Short mmCIF file of C-alpha atoms in Angstrom, two decimals:
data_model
loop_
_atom_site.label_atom_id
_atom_site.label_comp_id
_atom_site.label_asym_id
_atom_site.label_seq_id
_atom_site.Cartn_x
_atom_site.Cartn_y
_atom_site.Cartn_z
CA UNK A 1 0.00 0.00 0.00
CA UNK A 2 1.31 3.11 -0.61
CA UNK A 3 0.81 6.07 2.35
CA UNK A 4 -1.20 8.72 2.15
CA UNK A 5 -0.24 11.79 1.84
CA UNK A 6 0.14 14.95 0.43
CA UNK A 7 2.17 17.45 -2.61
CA UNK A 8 2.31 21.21 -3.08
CA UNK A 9 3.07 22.95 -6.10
CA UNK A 10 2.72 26.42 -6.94
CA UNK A 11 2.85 27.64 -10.31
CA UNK A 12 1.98 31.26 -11.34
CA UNK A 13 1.30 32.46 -7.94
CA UNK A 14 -1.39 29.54 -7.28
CA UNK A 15 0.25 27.13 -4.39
CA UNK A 16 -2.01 23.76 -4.85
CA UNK A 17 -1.84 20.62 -2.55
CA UNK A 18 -2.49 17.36 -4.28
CA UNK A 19 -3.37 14.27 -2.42
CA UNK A 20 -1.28 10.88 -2.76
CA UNK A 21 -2.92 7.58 -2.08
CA UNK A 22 -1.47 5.72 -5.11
CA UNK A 23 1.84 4.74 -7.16
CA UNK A 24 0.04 6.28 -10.43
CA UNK A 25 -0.76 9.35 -8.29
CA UNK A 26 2.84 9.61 -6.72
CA UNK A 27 4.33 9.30 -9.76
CA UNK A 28 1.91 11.63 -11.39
CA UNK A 29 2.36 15.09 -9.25
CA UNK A 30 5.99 14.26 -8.72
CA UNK A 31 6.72 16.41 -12.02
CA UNK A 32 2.79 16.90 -13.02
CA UNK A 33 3.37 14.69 -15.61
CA UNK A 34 6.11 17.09 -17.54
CA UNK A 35 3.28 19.04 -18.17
CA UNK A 36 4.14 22.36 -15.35
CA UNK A 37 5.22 25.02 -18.52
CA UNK A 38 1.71 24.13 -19.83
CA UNK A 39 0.14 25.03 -16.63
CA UNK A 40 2.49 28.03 -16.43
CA UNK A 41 1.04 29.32 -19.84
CA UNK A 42 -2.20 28.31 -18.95
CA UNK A 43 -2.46 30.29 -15.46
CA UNK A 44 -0.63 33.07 -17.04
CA UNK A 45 -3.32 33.59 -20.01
CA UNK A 46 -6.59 33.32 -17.59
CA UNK A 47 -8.50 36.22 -16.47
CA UNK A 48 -10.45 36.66 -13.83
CA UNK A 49 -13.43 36.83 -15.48
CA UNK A 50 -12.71 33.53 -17.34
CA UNK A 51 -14.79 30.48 -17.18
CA UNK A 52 -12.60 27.83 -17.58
CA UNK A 53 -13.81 24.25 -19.33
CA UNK A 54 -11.38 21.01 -18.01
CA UNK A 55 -12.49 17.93 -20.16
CA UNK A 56 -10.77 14.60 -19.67
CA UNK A 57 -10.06 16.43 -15.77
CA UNK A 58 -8.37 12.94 -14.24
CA UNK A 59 -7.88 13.98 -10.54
CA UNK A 60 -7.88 17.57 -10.88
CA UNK A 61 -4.51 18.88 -12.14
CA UNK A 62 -5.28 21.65 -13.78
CA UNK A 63 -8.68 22.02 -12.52
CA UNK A 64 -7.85 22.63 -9.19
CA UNK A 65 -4.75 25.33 -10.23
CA UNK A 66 -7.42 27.16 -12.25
CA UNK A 67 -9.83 26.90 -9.50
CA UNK A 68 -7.01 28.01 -7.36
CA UNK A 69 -6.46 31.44 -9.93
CA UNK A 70 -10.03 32.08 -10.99
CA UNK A 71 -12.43 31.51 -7.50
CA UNK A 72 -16.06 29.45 -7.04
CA UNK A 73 -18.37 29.06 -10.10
CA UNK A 74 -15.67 30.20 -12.64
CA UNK A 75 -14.41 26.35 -13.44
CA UNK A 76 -16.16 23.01 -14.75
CA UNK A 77 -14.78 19.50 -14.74
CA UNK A 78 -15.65 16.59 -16.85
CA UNK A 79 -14.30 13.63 -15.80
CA UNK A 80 -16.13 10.28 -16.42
CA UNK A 81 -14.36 7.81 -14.29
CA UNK A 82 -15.54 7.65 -11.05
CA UNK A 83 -12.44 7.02 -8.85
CA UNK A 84 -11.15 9.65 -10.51
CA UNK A 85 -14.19 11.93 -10.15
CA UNK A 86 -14.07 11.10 -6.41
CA UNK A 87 -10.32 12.05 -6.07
CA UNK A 88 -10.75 15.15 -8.12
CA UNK A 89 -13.23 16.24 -5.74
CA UNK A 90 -11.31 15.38 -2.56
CA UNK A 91 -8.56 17.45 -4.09
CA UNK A 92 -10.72 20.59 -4.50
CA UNK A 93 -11.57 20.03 -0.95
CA UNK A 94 -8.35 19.36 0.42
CA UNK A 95 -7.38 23.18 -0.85
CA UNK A 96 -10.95 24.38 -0.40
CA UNK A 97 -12.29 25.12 -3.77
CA UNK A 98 -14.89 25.67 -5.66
CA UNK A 99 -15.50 23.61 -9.01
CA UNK A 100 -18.35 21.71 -11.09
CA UNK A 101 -17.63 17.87 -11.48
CA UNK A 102 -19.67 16.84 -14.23
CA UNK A 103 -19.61 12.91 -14.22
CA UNK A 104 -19.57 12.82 -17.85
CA UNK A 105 -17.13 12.11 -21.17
CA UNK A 106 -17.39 14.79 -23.98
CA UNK A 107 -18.10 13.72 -27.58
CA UNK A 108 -19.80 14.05 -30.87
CA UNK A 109 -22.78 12.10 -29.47
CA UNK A 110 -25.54 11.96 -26.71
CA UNK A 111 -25.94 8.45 -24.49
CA UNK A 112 -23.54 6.14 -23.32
CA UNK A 113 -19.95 4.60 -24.71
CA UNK A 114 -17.69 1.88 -23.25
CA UNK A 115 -14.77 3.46 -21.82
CA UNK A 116 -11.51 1.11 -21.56
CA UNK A 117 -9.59 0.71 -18.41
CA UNK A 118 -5.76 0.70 -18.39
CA UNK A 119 -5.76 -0.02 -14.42
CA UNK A 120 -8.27 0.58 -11.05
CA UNK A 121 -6.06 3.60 -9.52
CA UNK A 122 -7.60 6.68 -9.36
CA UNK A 123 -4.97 9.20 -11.45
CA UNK A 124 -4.75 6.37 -14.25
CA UNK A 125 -4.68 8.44 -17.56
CA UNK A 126 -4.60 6.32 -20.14
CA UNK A 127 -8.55 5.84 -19.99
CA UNK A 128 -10.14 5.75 -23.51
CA UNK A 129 -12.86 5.22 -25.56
CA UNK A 130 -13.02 1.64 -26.49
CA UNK A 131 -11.95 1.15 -29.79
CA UNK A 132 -11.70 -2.04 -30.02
CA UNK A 133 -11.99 -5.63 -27.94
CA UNK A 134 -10.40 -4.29 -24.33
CA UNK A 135 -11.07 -6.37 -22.14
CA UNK A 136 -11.71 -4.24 -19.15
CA UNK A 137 -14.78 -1.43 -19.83
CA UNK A 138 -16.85 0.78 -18.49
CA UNK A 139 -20.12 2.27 -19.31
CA UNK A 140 -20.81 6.13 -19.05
CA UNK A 141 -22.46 8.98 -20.33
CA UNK A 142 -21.62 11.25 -23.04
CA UNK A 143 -22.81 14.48 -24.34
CA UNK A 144 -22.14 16.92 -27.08
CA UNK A 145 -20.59 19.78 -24.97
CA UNK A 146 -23.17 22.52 -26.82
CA UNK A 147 -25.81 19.97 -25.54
CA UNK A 148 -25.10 19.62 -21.71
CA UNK A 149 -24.72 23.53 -21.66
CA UNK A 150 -28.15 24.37 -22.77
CA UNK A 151 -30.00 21.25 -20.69
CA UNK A 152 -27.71 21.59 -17.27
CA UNK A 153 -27.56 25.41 -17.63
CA UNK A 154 -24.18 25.48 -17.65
CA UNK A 155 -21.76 28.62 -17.83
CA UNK A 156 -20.64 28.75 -21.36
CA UNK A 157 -16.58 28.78 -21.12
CA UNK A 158 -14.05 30.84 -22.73
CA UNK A 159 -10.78 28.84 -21.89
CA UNK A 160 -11.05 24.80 -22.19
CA UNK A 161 -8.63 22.01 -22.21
CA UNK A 162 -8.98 19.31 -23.51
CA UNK A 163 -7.09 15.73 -22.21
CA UNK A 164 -8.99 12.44 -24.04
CA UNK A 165 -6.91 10.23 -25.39
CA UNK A 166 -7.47 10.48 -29.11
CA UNK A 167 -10.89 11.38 -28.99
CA UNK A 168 -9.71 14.79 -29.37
CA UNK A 169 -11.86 15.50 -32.60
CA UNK A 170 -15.57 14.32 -31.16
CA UNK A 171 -15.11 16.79 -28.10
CA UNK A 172 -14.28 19.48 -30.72
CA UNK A 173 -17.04 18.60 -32.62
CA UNK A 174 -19.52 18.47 -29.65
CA UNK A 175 -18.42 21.97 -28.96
CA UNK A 176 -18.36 23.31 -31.91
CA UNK A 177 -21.03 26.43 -30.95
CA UNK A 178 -19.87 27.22 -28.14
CA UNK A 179 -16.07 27.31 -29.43
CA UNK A 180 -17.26 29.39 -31.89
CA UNK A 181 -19.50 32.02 -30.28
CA UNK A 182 -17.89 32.06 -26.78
CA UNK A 183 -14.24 30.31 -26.47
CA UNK A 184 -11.64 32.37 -26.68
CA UNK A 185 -8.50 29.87 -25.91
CA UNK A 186 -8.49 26.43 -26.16
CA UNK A 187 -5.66 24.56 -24.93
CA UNK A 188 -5.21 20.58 -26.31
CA UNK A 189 -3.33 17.38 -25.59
CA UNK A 190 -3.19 15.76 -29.28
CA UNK A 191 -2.23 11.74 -29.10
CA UNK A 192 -1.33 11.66 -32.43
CA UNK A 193 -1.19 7.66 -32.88
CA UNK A 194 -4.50 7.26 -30.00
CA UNK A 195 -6.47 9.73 -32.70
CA UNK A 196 -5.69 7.33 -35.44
CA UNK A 197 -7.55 4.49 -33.71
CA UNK A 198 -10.82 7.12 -34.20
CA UNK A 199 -10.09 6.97 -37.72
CA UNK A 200 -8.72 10.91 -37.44
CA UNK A 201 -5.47 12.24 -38.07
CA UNK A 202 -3.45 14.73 -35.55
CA UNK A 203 -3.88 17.11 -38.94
CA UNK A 204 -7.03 17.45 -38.16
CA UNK A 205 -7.04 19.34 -35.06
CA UNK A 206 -5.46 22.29 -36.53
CA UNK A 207 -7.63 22.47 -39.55
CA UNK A 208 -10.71 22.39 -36.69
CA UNK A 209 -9.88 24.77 -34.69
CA UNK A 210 -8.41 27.14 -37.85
CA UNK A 211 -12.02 26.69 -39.16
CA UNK A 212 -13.45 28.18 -35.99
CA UNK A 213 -11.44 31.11 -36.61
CA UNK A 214 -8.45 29.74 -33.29
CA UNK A 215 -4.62 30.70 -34.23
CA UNK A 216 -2.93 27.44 -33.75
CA UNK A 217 0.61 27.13 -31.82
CA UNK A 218 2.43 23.98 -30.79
CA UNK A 219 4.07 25.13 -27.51
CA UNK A 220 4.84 21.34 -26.12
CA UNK A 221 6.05 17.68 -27.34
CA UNK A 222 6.17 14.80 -24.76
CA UNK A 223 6.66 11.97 -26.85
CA UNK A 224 4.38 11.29 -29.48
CA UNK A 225 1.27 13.75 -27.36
CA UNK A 226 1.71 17.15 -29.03
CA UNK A 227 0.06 20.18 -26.99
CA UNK A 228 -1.38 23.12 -29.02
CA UNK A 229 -2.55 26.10 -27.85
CA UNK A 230 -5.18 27.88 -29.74
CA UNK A 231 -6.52 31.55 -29.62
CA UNK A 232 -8.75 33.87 -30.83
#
């Protein structure tokens, strides 16, 4: 078993404590994945009167450092899988913040999808849309973003990012209103050879969000996951 216990990090003026039960969660705050001069630019570009979108939230990285910048109501949090949902929301409590948890995956679609399972810890990232025979699934709901705005009564959000392991293109397209009437940054983890088992191409993204009228930079590489920032 590994102890719990607790990790601060503060980037951009927003100290965040992170809580530790697991391996996959040690090892995944240690270094925040390689991922802190994303949340750097991230943190640096919000304002206050932002309302900030994290889809594919895991246990609350970046949620709970924007929730940390931007104060109660301003941030919502999609995260499907429920040990992760749970941690994500122990995480906001642990630093005593204020955040939406919406226990859904974003996508193209409205209903249900198997989701594939890469392990039972809660900070696992590799979760996925099934694409194939996995062996290990699990069932939840998905909505087109522009759809679970109107029916929930959701704030509409000008920054999201975006985390889904190649199903990059379906949130897009589930958004694609609200990126283009309210969104004014969008950052996105691209898993260029994950997309391809969705039958897209990393190629793709850019041309999306170009057509939605986002300037597209690639300001990150961590193996074969490109991260793009786009803004308006």
């Amino acid at each position: 078993l590994f102890s719990e216990d607790t990790l601060r990090h503060e980037i951009a003026n927003c100290p965040t404590d992170f809580r530790i039960g697991t391996f996959t969660e040690f090892i995944r705050f240690r270094d925040l994945s390689g991922e802190r001069s994303v949340i750097k630019s991230l943190l640096t570009d919000l304002d206050s009167n932002d309302i900030f979108y994290d889809v594919g939230a895991n246990v609350g990285t970046y949620t709970c450092f924007t929730a940390t910048k931007l104060g109660p109501d301003r941030t919502v949090a999609f995260e499907p899988v429920p040990e992760n949902a749970s941690r994500l929301q122990e995480n906001l409590k642990l630093n005593d913040l204020d955040a939406e948890v919406v226990p859904v995956a974003l996508s193209d679609t409205n209903g249900t999808v198997d989701l594939a399972l890469t392990g039972d810890e809660a900070g696992e990232g590799e979760h996925a849309i099934a694409t194939s025979d996995d062996e290990h699934t699990l069932q939840v709901e998905t909505a087109r973003g522009d759809s679970i705005i109107r029916e929930r009564g959701l704030p509409k959000p000008t920054v999201v990012k975006i985390d889904v392991e190649g199903a990059e293109l379906s949130v897009l397209q589930g958004l694609q209103d609200t990126l283009h009437e309210s969104c004014r940054l969008v950052y996105i983890e691209v898993h260029t050879e994950k997309i391809m088992d969705f039958g897209n191409e990393a190629s793709e993204i850019k041309t999306f969000l170009t057509d939605v009228d986002f300037e597209v930079t690639e300001i990150f590489q961590r193996g074969s996951t490109i991260f793009l920032r786009a803004s308006k």
